[in-house]
Short mmCIF file of C-alpha atoms and ligand atoms in Angstrom, two decimals:
data_model
loop_
_atom_site.label_atom_id
_atom_site.label_comp_id
_atom_site.label_asym_id
_atom_site.label_seq_id
_atom_site.Cartn_x
_atom_site.Cartn_y
_atom_site.Cartn_z
CA UNK A 16 -29.78 -23.24 96.54
CA UNK A 17 -30.43 -25.87 99.22
CA UNK A 18 -27.92 -28.06 101.03
CA UNK A 19 -24.81 -29.58 99.53
CA UNK A 20 -23.06 -32.47 101.25
CA UNK A 21 -19.84 -31.38 102.91
CA UNK A 22 -20.62 -27.68 102.59
CA UNK A 23 -21.86 -25.41 105.37
CA UNK A 24 -24.13 -23.28 103.20
CA UNK A 25 -26.24 -20.70 104.99
CA UNK A 26 -28.73 -18.13 103.75
CA UNK A 27 -27.87 -14.46 103.92
CA UNK A 28 -30.11 -12.80 106.54
CA UNK A 29 -30.47 -9.77 104.26
CA UNK A 30 -31.73 -9.58 100.70
CA UNK A 31 -30.59 -7.85 97.54
CA UNK A 32 -33.28 -5.24 98.19
CA UNK A 33 -31.63 -4.42 101.54
CA UNK A 34 -28.32 -3.80 99.79
CA UNK A 35 -29.36 -2.23 96.48
CA UNK A 36 -29.80 1.34 97.83
CA UNK A 37 -26.29 1.13 99.24
CA UNK A 38 -24.75 -0.23 96.05
CA UNK A 39 -26.21 2.87 94.46
CA UNK A 40 -24.83 5.20 97.14
CA UNK A 41 -21.34 3.72 96.89
CA UNK A 42 -21.29 3.79 93.10
CA UNK A 43 -22.34 7.45 92.96
CA UNK A 44 -20.16 8.63 95.84
CA UNK A 45 -17.18 6.71 94.57
CA UNK A 46 -17.53 7.26 90.84
CA UNK A 47 -17.98 3.91 89.11
CA UNK A 48 -17.69 3.58 85.33
CA UNK A 49 -20.07 1.13 83.72
CA UNK A 50 -22.99 0.62 81.38
CA UNK A 51 -26.34 -0.25 82.93
CA UNK A 52 -28.23 -2.91 81.01
CA UNK A 53 -25.20 -4.22 79.12
CA UNK A 54 -25.09 -7.27 81.39
CA UNK A 55 -28.27 -9.06 80.43
CA UNK A 56 -28.17 -11.02 83.71
CA UNK A 57 -27.80 -7.95 85.91
CA UNK A 58 -30.01 -7.44 88.96
CA UNK A 59 -32.44 -4.55 89.37
CA UNK A 60 -30.71 -1.17 89.56
CA UNK A 61 -32.39 2.02 90.71
CA UNK A 62 -30.37 4.05 88.20
CA UNK A 63 -27.40 3.88 85.85
CA UNK A 64 -23.71 4.42 86.53
CA UNK A 65 -22.27 7.88 87.20
CA UNK A 66 -19.62 7.51 84.46
CA UNK A 67 -19.68 5.72 81.10
CA UNK A 68 -17.62 2.51 80.80
CA UNK A 69 -13.85 2.66 80.71
CA UNK A 70 -12.36 2.34 77.20
CA UNK A 71 -12.05 -1.29 76.22
CA UNK A 72 -8.51 -2.65 76.05
CA UNK A 73 -7.31 -5.03 73.35
CA UNK A 74 -7.86 -8.00 75.65
CA UNK A 75 -11.36 -6.81 76.53
CA UNK A 76 -12.13 -6.56 72.82
CA UNK A 77 -10.85 -10.11 72.25
CA UNK A 78 -13.08 -11.33 75.09
CA UNK A 79 -16.15 -9.61 73.59
CA UNK A 80 -15.28 -11.03 70.17
CA UNK A 81 -15.03 -14.58 71.53
CA UNK A 82 -18.29 -14.29 73.47
CA UNK A 83 -20.06 -12.86 70.47
CA UNK A 84 -18.89 -15.77 68.28
CA UNK A 85 -20.30 -18.17 70.87
CA UNK A 86 -23.56 -16.27 71.36
CA UNK A 87 -22.78 -15.40 74.97
CA UNK A 88 -23.51 -12.04 76.57
CA UNK A 89 -20.53 -9.92 77.64
CA UNK A 90 -20.24 -6.36 78.88
CA UNK A 91 -17.65 -3.75 79.94
CA UNK A 92 -16.81 -4.54 83.57
CA UNK A 93 -18.08 -1.79 85.87
CA UNK A 94 -15.00 -0.41 87.57
CA UNK A 95 -13.88 1.74 90.46
CA UNK A 96 -12.19 4.13 88.06
CA UNK A 97 -13.25 7.35 86.38
CA UNK A 98 -13.76 7.35 82.60
CA UNK A 99 -14.27 11.13 82.87
CA UNK A 100 -13.64 13.85 85.45
CA UNK A 101 -16.14 13.36 88.23
CA UNK A 102 -17.02 15.18 91.44
CA UNK A 103 -13.90 17.35 91.37
CA UNK A 104 -11.56 14.47 90.55
CA UNK A 105 -9.69 13.95 87.25
CA UNK A 106 -10.27 10.94 85.01
CA UNK A 107 -8.31 7.83 86.03
CA UNK A 108 -4.92 7.52 84.39
CA UNK A 109 -4.67 4.16 82.63
CA UNK A 110 -1.18 2.95 83.37
CA UNK A 111 0.74 -0.27 83.71
CA UNK A 112 2.28 1.23 86.84
CA UNK A 113 -1.10 1.03 88.57
CA UNK A 114 -1.52 -2.71 88.13
CA UNK A 115 -1.71 -4.17 91.62
CA UNK A 116 1.20 -1.97 92.61
CA UNK A 117 -0.65 0.87 94.28
CA UNK A 118 -2.07 3.92 92.59
CA UNK A 119 0.82 6.29 91.78
CA UNK A 120 -1.41 8.89 90.12
CA UNK A 121 -4.04 8.87 92.87
CA UNK A 122 -6.81 8.78 90.28
CA UNK A 123 -8.55 5.50 91.03
CA UNK A 124 -11.82 5.46 92.94
CA UNK A 125 -10.43 4.06 96.18
CA UNK A 126 -11.42 4.74 99.77
CA UNK A 127 -8.08 6.50 100.11
CA UNK A 128 -8.91 8.94 97.30
CA UNK A 129 -12.58 9.46 98.09
CA UNK A 130 -13.89 8.64 101.55
CA UNK A 131 -10.81 9.23 103.68
CA UNK A 132 -10.28 12.85 102.47
CA UNK A 133 -13.99 13.52 102.97
CA UNK A 134 -13.86 12.08 106.49
CA UNK A 135 -10.71 14.05 107.37
CA UNK A 136 -12.38 17.25 106.09
CA UNK A 137 -15.18 16.88 108.64
CA UNK A 138 -12.64 17.35 111.42
CA UNK A 139 -14.24 14.43 113.24
CA UNK A 140 -12.01 11.69 111.86
CA UNK A 141 -8.72 10.94 113.54
CA UNK A 142 -6.59 8.80 111.24
CA UNK A 143 -3.78 7.13 113.18
CA UNK A 144 -1.34 5.59 110.75
CA UNK A 145 1.15 2.81 111.54
CA UNK A 146 -0.85 1.63 114.52
CA UNK A 147 -1.32 -2.07 115.11
CA UNK A 148 -4.29 -3.29 117.12
CA UNK A 149 -3.40 -6.21 119.36
CA UNK A 150 -6.60 -6.77 121.27
CA UNK A 151 -10.20 -5.67 121.72
CA UNK A 152 -10.86 -5.22 125.42
CA UNK A 153 -14.06 -5.77 127.39
CA UNK A 154 -15.64 -3.89 130.27
CA UNK A 155 -17.10 -5.59 133.34
CA UNK A 156 -20.50 -5.87 131.63
CA UNK A 157 -19.03 -7.80 128.72
CA UNK A 158 -19.31 -4.93 126.24
CA UNK A 159 -16.40 -3.88 124.06
CA UNK A 160 -14.38 -1.25 125.92
CA UNK A 161 -11.92 -0.32 123.18
CA UNK A 162 -8.79 -1.39 121.35
CA UNK A 163 -5.24 -1.81 122.58
CA UNK A 164 -2.81 -0.82 119.87
CA UNK A 165 0.91 -0.35 119.44
CA UNK A 166 1.86 2.90 117.75
CA UNK A 167 4.80 3.56 115.44
CA UNK A 168 7.05 4.26 118.46
CA UNK A 169 6.18 0.95 120.05
CA UNK A 170 4.01 2.52 122.75
CA UNK A 171 0.95 0.57 123.86
CA UNK A 172 -2.24 2.65 123.98
CA UNK A 173 -5.78 1.69 124.91
CA UNK A 174 -8.33 3.66 122.94
CA UNK A 175 -11.71 3.48 124.60
CA UNK A 176 -14.84 3.57 122.45
CA UNK A 177 -18.63 3.39 122.70
CA UNK A 178 -18.73 1.25 119.58
CA UNK A 179 -15.96 -0.90 118.09
CA UNK A 180 -16.09 -1.67 114.35
CA UNK A 181 -13.67 -4.18 112.85
CA UNK A 182 -12.70 -3.99 109.16
CA UNK A 183 -9.34 -5.77 109.03
CA UNK A 184 -10.23 -8.18 106.21
CA UNK A 185 -11.69 -11.62 106.92
CA UNK A 186 -8.37 -13.20 107.90
CA UNK A 187 -7.15 -10.48 110.23
CA UNK A 188 -10.56 -9.71 111.73
CA UNK A 189 -10.90 -13.36 112.72
CA UNK A 190 -7.35 -13.35 114.05
CA UNK A 191 -7.93 -10.23 116.13
CA UNK A 192 -11.08 -11.71 117.66
CA UNK A 193 -9.24 -14.96 118.40
CA UNK A 194 -6.38 -12.97 119.97
CA UNK A 195 -8.87 -11.10 122.20
CA UNK A 196 -9.32 -13.77 124.85
CA UNK A 197 -10.84 -13.07 128.26
CA UNK A 198 -12.40 -14.97 131.12
CA UNK A 199 -15.78 -14.37 129.50
CA UNK A 200 -14.55 -15.40 126.04
CA UNK A 201 -11.72 -17.92 126.59
CA UNK A 202 -11.83 -19.04 122.94
CA UNK A 203 -11.78 -15.55 121.47
CA UNK A 204 -14.11 -12.59 121.52
CA UNK A 205 -17.71 -13.22 120.40
CA UNK A 206 -16.76 -16.84 119.70
CA UNK A 207 -19.25 -18.74 121.86
CA UNK A 208 -20.49 -20.41 118.67
CA UNK A 209 -16.93 -21.56 117.76
CA UNK A 210 -17.56 -20.04 114.32
CA UNK A 211 -15.03 -17.20 114.39
CA UNK A 212 -12.53 -18.05 111.66
CA UNK A 213 -14.59 -20.90 110.19
CA UNK A 214 -16.29 -21.11 106.79
CA UNK A 215 -13.63 -18.98 105.15
CA UNK A 216 -13.90 -18.69 101.38
CA UNK A 217 -11.41 -17.11 98.98
CA UNK A 218 -12.77 -17.29 95.43
CA UNK A 219 -10.08 -19.46 93.93
CA UNK A 220 -9.12 -17.39 90.92
CA UNK A 221 -7.66 -18.86 87.79
CA UNK A 222 -7.81 -18.64 84.03
CA UNK A 223 -7.24 -19.97 80.57
CA UNK A 224 -4.37 -18.20 78.84
CA UNK A 225 -4.29 -17.57 75.12
CA UNK A 226 -1.61 -16.22 72.80
CA UNK A 227 -2.43 -14.27 69.66
CA UNK A 228 -0.42 -13.33 66.59
CA UNK A 229 -1.31 -9.68 66.99
CA UNK A 230 -0.03 -7.94 70.11
CA UNK A 231 -2.38 -7.68 73.09
CA UNK A 232 -0.20 -5.57 75.43
CA UNK A 233 -2.14 -6.98 78.38
CA UNK A 234 0.45 -5.56 80.76
CA UNK A 235 -0.33 -1.99 79.69
CA UNK A 236 -3.94 -1.43 80.46
CA UNK A 237 -4.44 -2.19 84.11
CA UNK A 238 -7.40 -4.17 85.36
CA UNK A 239 -9.51 -1.10 84.66
CA UNK A 240 -10.31 -1.80 81.08
CA UNK A 241 -11.81 -5.21 81.15
CA UNK A 242 -14.81 -7.18 79.95
CA UNK A 243 -16.97 -9.69 81.81
CA UNK A 244 -19.75 -12.21 81.37
CA UNK A 245 -22.34 -13.57 83.78
CA UNK A 246 -23.44 -16.21 81.30
CA UNK A 247 -22.48 -18.99 83.73
CA UNK A 248 -23.28 -17.33 87.04
CA UNK A 249 -26.60 -19.00 87.79
CA UNK A 250 -26.93 -22.58 88.98
CA UNK A 251 -27.74 -25.23 86.38
CA UNK A 252 -28.02 -28.84 87.56
CA UNK A 253 -27.12 -30.19 84.12
CA UNK A 254 -23.51 -29.01 84.65
CA UNK A 255 -22.87 -31.42 87.52
CA UNK A 256 -22.25 -28.80 90.19
CA UNK A 257 -24.24 -26.13 91.99
CA UNK A 258 -23.75 -22.38 91.68
CA UNK A 259 -21.62 -20.54 89.19
CA UNK A 260 -19.25 -17.64 88.87
CA UNK A 261 -18.41 -14.66 86.76
CA UNK A 262 -15.77 -14.75 84.05
CA UNK A 263 -13.72 -11.87 82.72
CA UNK A 264 -10.88 -10.84 80.47
CA UNK A 265 -7.79 -10.20 82.53
CA UNK A 266 -4.63 -8.29 81.92
CA UNK A 267 -3.31 -7.92 85.40
CA UNK A 268 0.22 -8.11 86.69
CA UNK A 269 3.52 -7.40 85.00
CA UNK A 270 4.04 -9.83 83.40
CA UNK A 271 0.85 -11.81 83.87
CA UNK A 272 1.55 -13.86 87.02
CA UNK A 273 -0.86 -16.47 85.75
CA UNK A 274 1.68 -17.20 83.00
CA UNK A 275 4.06 -18.51 85.65
CA UNK A 276 1.56 -21.26 86.45
CA UNK A 277 1.12 -22.44 82.87
CA UNK A 278 1.40 -26.23 82.65
CA UNK A 279 3.94 -25.99 79.79
CA UNK A 280 6.23 -23.42 81.40
CA UNK A 281 9.37 -24.73 83.10
CA UNK A 282 9.95 -23.14 86.48
CA UNK A 283 13.28 -21.56 85.58
CA UNK A 284 15.99 -21.31 82.96
CA UNK A 285 16.00 -20.64 79.24
CA UNK A 286 12.71 -22.49 78.69
CA UNK A 287 10.92 -20.27 81.21
CA UNK A 288 12.38 -17.13 79.66
CA UNK A 289 11.28 -18.25 76.20
CA UNK A 290 7.68 -18.76 77.37
CA UNK A 291 7.73 -15.32 79.04
CA UNK A 292 9.06 -13.73 75.84
CA UNK A 293 6.34 -15.35 73.76
CA UNK A 294 3.62 -14.35 76.20
CA UNK A 295 4.64 -10.89 77.32
CA UNK A 296 3.11 -8.89 74.48
CA UNK A 297 0.86 -11.53 72.98
CA UNK A 298 -1.04 -13.25 75.78
CA UNK A 299 -4.19 -12.55 77.72
CA UNK A 300 -6.11 -14.45 80.32
CA UNK A 301 -9.80 -15.21 80.42
CA UNK A 302 -10.26 -15.62 84.14
CA UNK A 303 -12.96 -16.80 86.48
CA UNK A 304 -14.05 -16.46 90.08
CA UNK A 305 -15.11 -19.70 91.72
CA UNK A 306 -18.11 -19.34 93.98
CA UNK A 307 -16.41 -21.63 96.47
CA UNK A 308 -18.50 -23.46 99.02
CA UNK A 309 -18.09 -22.62 102.70
CA UNK A 310 -16.95 -25.60 104.79
CA UNK A 311 -16.87 -25.86 108.56
CA UNK A 312 -13.26 -27.04 108.64
CA UNK A 313 -11.92 -24.42 106.21
CA UNK A 314 -10.77 -21.90 108.73
CA UNK A 315 -8.49 -19.23 110.13
CA UNK A 316 -6.88 -20.09 113.49
CA UNK A 317 -3.99 -18.79 115.56
CA UNK A 318 -0.76 -20.56 114.73
CA UNK A 319 0.80 -22.63 117.52
CA UNK A 320 4.39 -21.66 116.79
CA UNK A 321 4.81 -18.84 114.28
CA UNK A 322 4.55 -15.27 115.57
CA UNK A 323 4.62 -11.95 113.73
CA UNK A 324 6.99 -9.01 114.24
CA UNK A 325 4.95 -7.93 117.28
CA UNK A 326 5.22 -11.38 118.88
CA UNK A 327 1.60 -12.34 118.23
CA UNK A 328 0.56 -15.69 116.70
CA UNK A 329 0.01 -15.36 112.96
CA UNK A 330 -3.13 -16.57 111.21
CA UNK A 331 -3.01 -20.23 110.18
CA UNK A 332 -5.29 -20.99 107.27
CA UNK A 333 -6.66 -24.45 106.52
CA UNK A 334 -8.34 -24.75 103.15
CA UNK A 335 -9.45 -27.82 101.22
CA UNK A 336 -11.47 -27.17 98.08
CA UNK A 337 -14.91 -28.77 97.96
CA UNK A 338 -15.43 -31.14 95.04
CA UNK A 339 -18.06 -28.65 93.80
CA UNK A 340 -15.39 -25.90 93.65
CA UNK A 341 -13.12 -28.08 91.50
CA UNK A 342 -15.95 -28.98 89.12
CA UNK A 343 -17.11 -25.38 88.87
CA UNK A 344 -13.57 -24.13 88.31
CA UNK A 345 -12.97 -26.70 85.56
CA UNK A 346 -16.26 -25.85 83.88
CA UNK A 347 -15.60 -22.10 83.91
CA UNK A 348 -12.00 -22.43 82.72
CA UNK A 349 -13.14 -24.69 79.88
CA UNK A 350 -15.61 -21.96 78.86
CA UNK A 351 -12.83 -19.37 79.09
CA UNK A 352 -10.69 -21.50 76.80
CA UNK A 353 -13.57 -21.63 74.30
CA UNK A 354 -13.82 -17.83 74.36
CA UNK A 355 -10.10 -17.48 73.60
CA UNK A 356 -10.31 -20.04 70.81
CA UNK A 357 -13.36 -18.32 69.33
CA UNK A 358 -11.44 -15.03 69.43
CA UNK A 359 -8.68 -16.57 67.32
CA UNK A 360 -6.02 -17.51 69.86
CA UNK A 361 -3.19 -19.56 68.35
CA UNK A 362 -2.45 -21.36 71.63
CA UNK A 363 -4.67 -21.85 74.67
CA UNK A 364 -3.62 -23.34 77.99
CA UNK A 365 -5.86 -24.01 80.95
CA UNK A 366 -4.76 -23.44 84.53
CA UNK A 367 -7.20 -25.45 86.63
CA UNK A 368 -7.54 -24.38 90.22
CA UNK A 369 -5.70 -27.35 91.70
CA UNK A 370 -2.53 -25.73 90.29
CA UNK A 371 -3.04 -22.43 92.04
CA UNK A 372 -5.12 -23.19 95.12
CA UNK A 373 -4.50 -20.85 98.02
CA UNK A 374 -4.91 -17.41 96.46
CA UNK A 375 -6.72 -15.34 99.02
CA UNK A 376 -7.23 -11.82 97.74
CA UNK A 377 -10.99 -12.12 98.21
CA UNK A 378 -11.71 -12.98 101.82
CA UNK A 379 -15.08 -13.83 103.30
CA UNK A 380 -17.06 -15.79 105.84
CA UNK A 381 -15.06 -15.85 109.06
CA UNK A 382 -17.71 -14.11 111.18
CA UNK A 383 -20.83 -15.03 109.25
CA UNK A 384 -24.00 -13.06 109.84
CA UNK A 385 -27.31 -14.77 110.52
CA UNK A 386 -30.39 -14.72 112.69
CA UNK A 387 -29.45 -17.62 114.97
CA UNK A 388 -26.59 -17.08 117.49
CA UNK A 389 -25.91 -20.82 117.44
CA UNK A 390 -25.09 -20.80 113.73
CA UNK A 391 -23.70 -17.30 113.18
CA UNK A 392 -21.34 -14.82 114.86
CA UNK A 393 -23.11 -11.60 113.84
CA UNK A 394 -26.72 -10.56 113.52
CA UNK A 395 -28.21 -9.17 110.30
CA UNK A 396 -26.77 -5.73 111.12
CA UNK A 397 -23.30 -7.23 111.54
CA UNK A 398 -23.35 -6.76 115.30
CA UNK A 399 -21.84 -9.59 117.35
CA UNK A 400 -24.64 -11.65 118.91
CA UNK A 401 -22.65 -11.82 122.12
CA UNK A 402 -21.21 -8.27 122.33
CA UNK A 403 -23.78 -5.63 121.55
CA UNK A 404 -21.42 -2.76 120.69
CA UNK A 405 -19.06 -4.76 118.45
CA UNK A 406 -19.53 -4.73 114.65
CA UNK A 407 -17.71 -6.21 111.66
CA UNK A 408 -17.96 -4.62 108.20
CA UNK A 409 -15.43 -6.30 105.89
CA UNK A 410 -16.02 -9.56 103.99
CA UNK A 411 -16.15 -11.60 107.22
CA UNK A 412 -19.95 -11.31 107.62
CA UNK A 413 -20.67 -12.87 104.19
CA UNK A 414 -22.32 -16.29 104.83
CA UNK A 415 -21.28 -17.28 101.29
CA UNK A 416 -18.67 -15.74 99.04
CA UNK A 417 -20.89 -15.19 95.97
CA UNK A 418 -19.37 -15.72 92.53
CA UNK A 419 -18.34 -12.11 91.92
CA UNK A 420 -15.63 -9.79 93.19
CA UNK A 421 -16.62 -8.71 96.68
CA UNK A 422 -15.54 -5.15 97.32
CA UNK A 423 -18.65 -3.28 96.17
CA UNK A 424 -20.75 -5.55 98.38
CA UNK A 425 -18.36 -5.05 101.30
CA UNK A 426 -18.66 -1.28 100.88
CA UNK A 427 -22.43 -1.27 100.40
CA UNK A 428 -22.91 -3.45 103.45
CA UNK A 429 -20.52 -1.28 105.50
CA UNK A 430 -22.54 1.80 104.55
CA UNK A 431 -25.77 0.02 105.56
CA UNK A 432 -24.30 -0.97 108.92
CA UNK A 433 -22.83 2.51 109.46
CA UNK A 434 -26.27 4.08 109.04
CA UNK A 435 -27.64 1.59 111.52
CA UNK A 436 -24.94 2.46 114.06
CA UNK A 437 -25.26 6.22 113.46
CA UNK A 438 -29.02 6.01 114.00
CA UNK A 439 -28.26 4.63 117.44
CA UNK A 440 -30.27 1.49 116.78
CA UNK A 441 -27.67 -0.76 118.40
C1 FAD B 517 -4.26 -8.43 94.07
C2 FAD B 517 -5.67 -8.13 94.47
C3 FAD B 517 -6.62 -7.82 93.49
C4 FAD B 517 -7.93 -7.56 93.85
N1 FAD B 517 -8.84 -7.22 92.87
C5 FAD B 517 -10.12 -6.99 93.21
C6 FAD B 517 -11.08 -6.62 92.23
O1 FAD B 517 -10.79 -6.50 91.05
N2 FAD B 517 -12.36 -6.40 92.62
C7 FAD B 517 -12.75 -6.53 93.92
O2 FAD B 517 -13.94 -6.34 94.23
N3 FAD B 517 -11.85 -6.87 94.88
C8 FAD B 517 -10.56 -7.08 94.55
N4 FAD B 517 -9.65 -7.42 95.53
C9 FAD B 517 -10.14 -7.57 96.91
C10 FAD B 517 -10.18 -6.23 97.61
O3 FAD B 517 -8.87 -5.72 97.74
C11 FAD B 517 -10.79 -6.45 99.02
O4 FAD B 517 -12.09 -7.01 98.88
C12 FAD B 517 -10.92 -5.15 99.77
O5 FAD B 517 -9.67 -4.52 99.92
C13 FAD B 517 -11.52 -5.42 101.13
O6 FAD B 517 -11.60 -4.19 101.80
P1 FAD B 517 -11.54 -4.17 103.40
O7 FAD B 517 -11.54 -2.74 103.77
O8 FAD B 517 -12.58 -5.08 103.94
O9 FAD B 517 -10.13 -4.84 103.76
P2 FAD B 517 -8.65 -4.34 103.42
O10 FAD B 517 -8.63 -3.50 102.19
O11 FAD B 517 -7.81 -5.60 103.44
O12 FAD B 517 -8.27 -3.41 104.63
C14 FAD B 517 -8.04 -3.93 105.91
C15 FAD B 517 -7.09 -2.99 106.60
O13 FAD B 517 -7.01 -3.37 107.97
C16 FAD B 517 -5.65 -3.25 108.36
N5 FAD B 517 -5.44 -4.13 109.52
C17 FAD B 517 -5.57 -5.48 109.57
N6 FAD B 517 -5.32 -5.92 110.81
C18 FAD B 517 -5.04 -4.82 111.55
C19 FAD B 517 -4.68 -4.64 112.93
N7 FAD B 517 -4.59 -5.66 113.79
N8 FAD B 517 -4.43 -3.37 113.36
C20 FAD B 517 -4.53 -2.31 112.52
N9 FAD B 517 -4.87 -2.44 111.20
C21 FAD B 517 -5.11 -3.69 110.75
C22 FAD B 517 -4.87 -3.67 107.13
O14 FAD B 517 -3.54 -3.16 107.19
C23 FAD B 517 -5.69 -3.03 106.03
O15 FAD B 517 -5.28 -1.70 105.78
C24 FAD B 517 -8.31 -7.65 95.20
C25 FAD B 517 -7.37 -7.96 96.18
C26 FAD B 517 -6.06 -8.20 95.82
C27 FAD B 517 -5.06 -8.52 96.90
#
């Protein structure tokens, strides 16, 4: 992509070919429902998906209809859900109760339903619930010695380990490293580069919202049954910004939380209720993920004054969108609005990202991986340059956030790093 003024772009030290075998492993171990080849922009795959796509909801069908009218490619979003029984597990129950409120039927393809039971069954996995890690300790050689955690009874325990792997999410991983100060690392563990916590990206997520005469029931289907397009993922200089992101039909939240940010909705009172009534059954969102640019000063730090329930400084997040993010977000939301209009929406409102900035469900970048210890925290195998038995496997190693939802890449990369650790190559 090249440089962009004000951004701290960095190349990934690994390629798609390094990750592709692990995308495949995760998808087949996990049970992902999708349709290979339906996304005409998709990257090389070594094989198809283990399960056919999830049934398409009413809002997914509207999204496809709008894209088709406009001549844009769309496809059923590959999802961590089972469209059929798979590997001893039942098909995923499609339920409004499973929309961002946990998984009451236990039928999603989550780590909790798949990998944790498998790990427990080996007898070699000791899951300690309700334990809160306060610090990673060091031995006299400067290697990670273990983790100090507080258990549910409030007892402090130091668990020693040959290898320490952090996967707390990009905010909390950075925070834990910054909390782990020592004489050797006075500014936080593995933070000689002063990059721990920096370059955080969050994929500002927003949408155009349309209402239709016919009911959409977007609250009923869960995020499982959606449709996407990568038509605007690749960079195109003629658009006035670099990069791009994926767009998708969305019916998430009860009612759609995005409706609460609509420009025409009063914040409270009868007017707000009226908008909610009109939207509840009849609205859908066409949403987008901004491939936001990393910036040196967008960062996670320890707060000076606020502490959590354990008395430790909370994470303080500083985030200013890059001008490129705002332009990209506007462009993608304008395209989303066109999709809704082409699908026959009677009203369409656009929620540009300056109205919603600060959503942080997709976290990346706070311990970026790279080949140069001066410009990265981790090496290409996600091992800290400065602590050779310390690894990070959540979204923190991502040098850039990409323009697509991150979890499959987090999992594929974690599997890659796990094989590296298990092979004793560290
Ligand atoms: C509302 C919402 C919707 C999302 N939708 C999508 C989607 O559609 N697609 C997608 O790809 N991604 C989605 N994501 C993002 C996805 O949830 C994350 O990418 C994914 O969970 C990251 O996995 P992880 O294991 O790295 O981190 P997490 O799932 O955040 O797990 C980190 C764990 O570490 C624990 N932890 C943190 N600090 C400590 C500590 N000090 N001591 C002990 N434990 C600690 C936390 O309690 C947590 O259990 C969504 C996120 C949200 C919030």
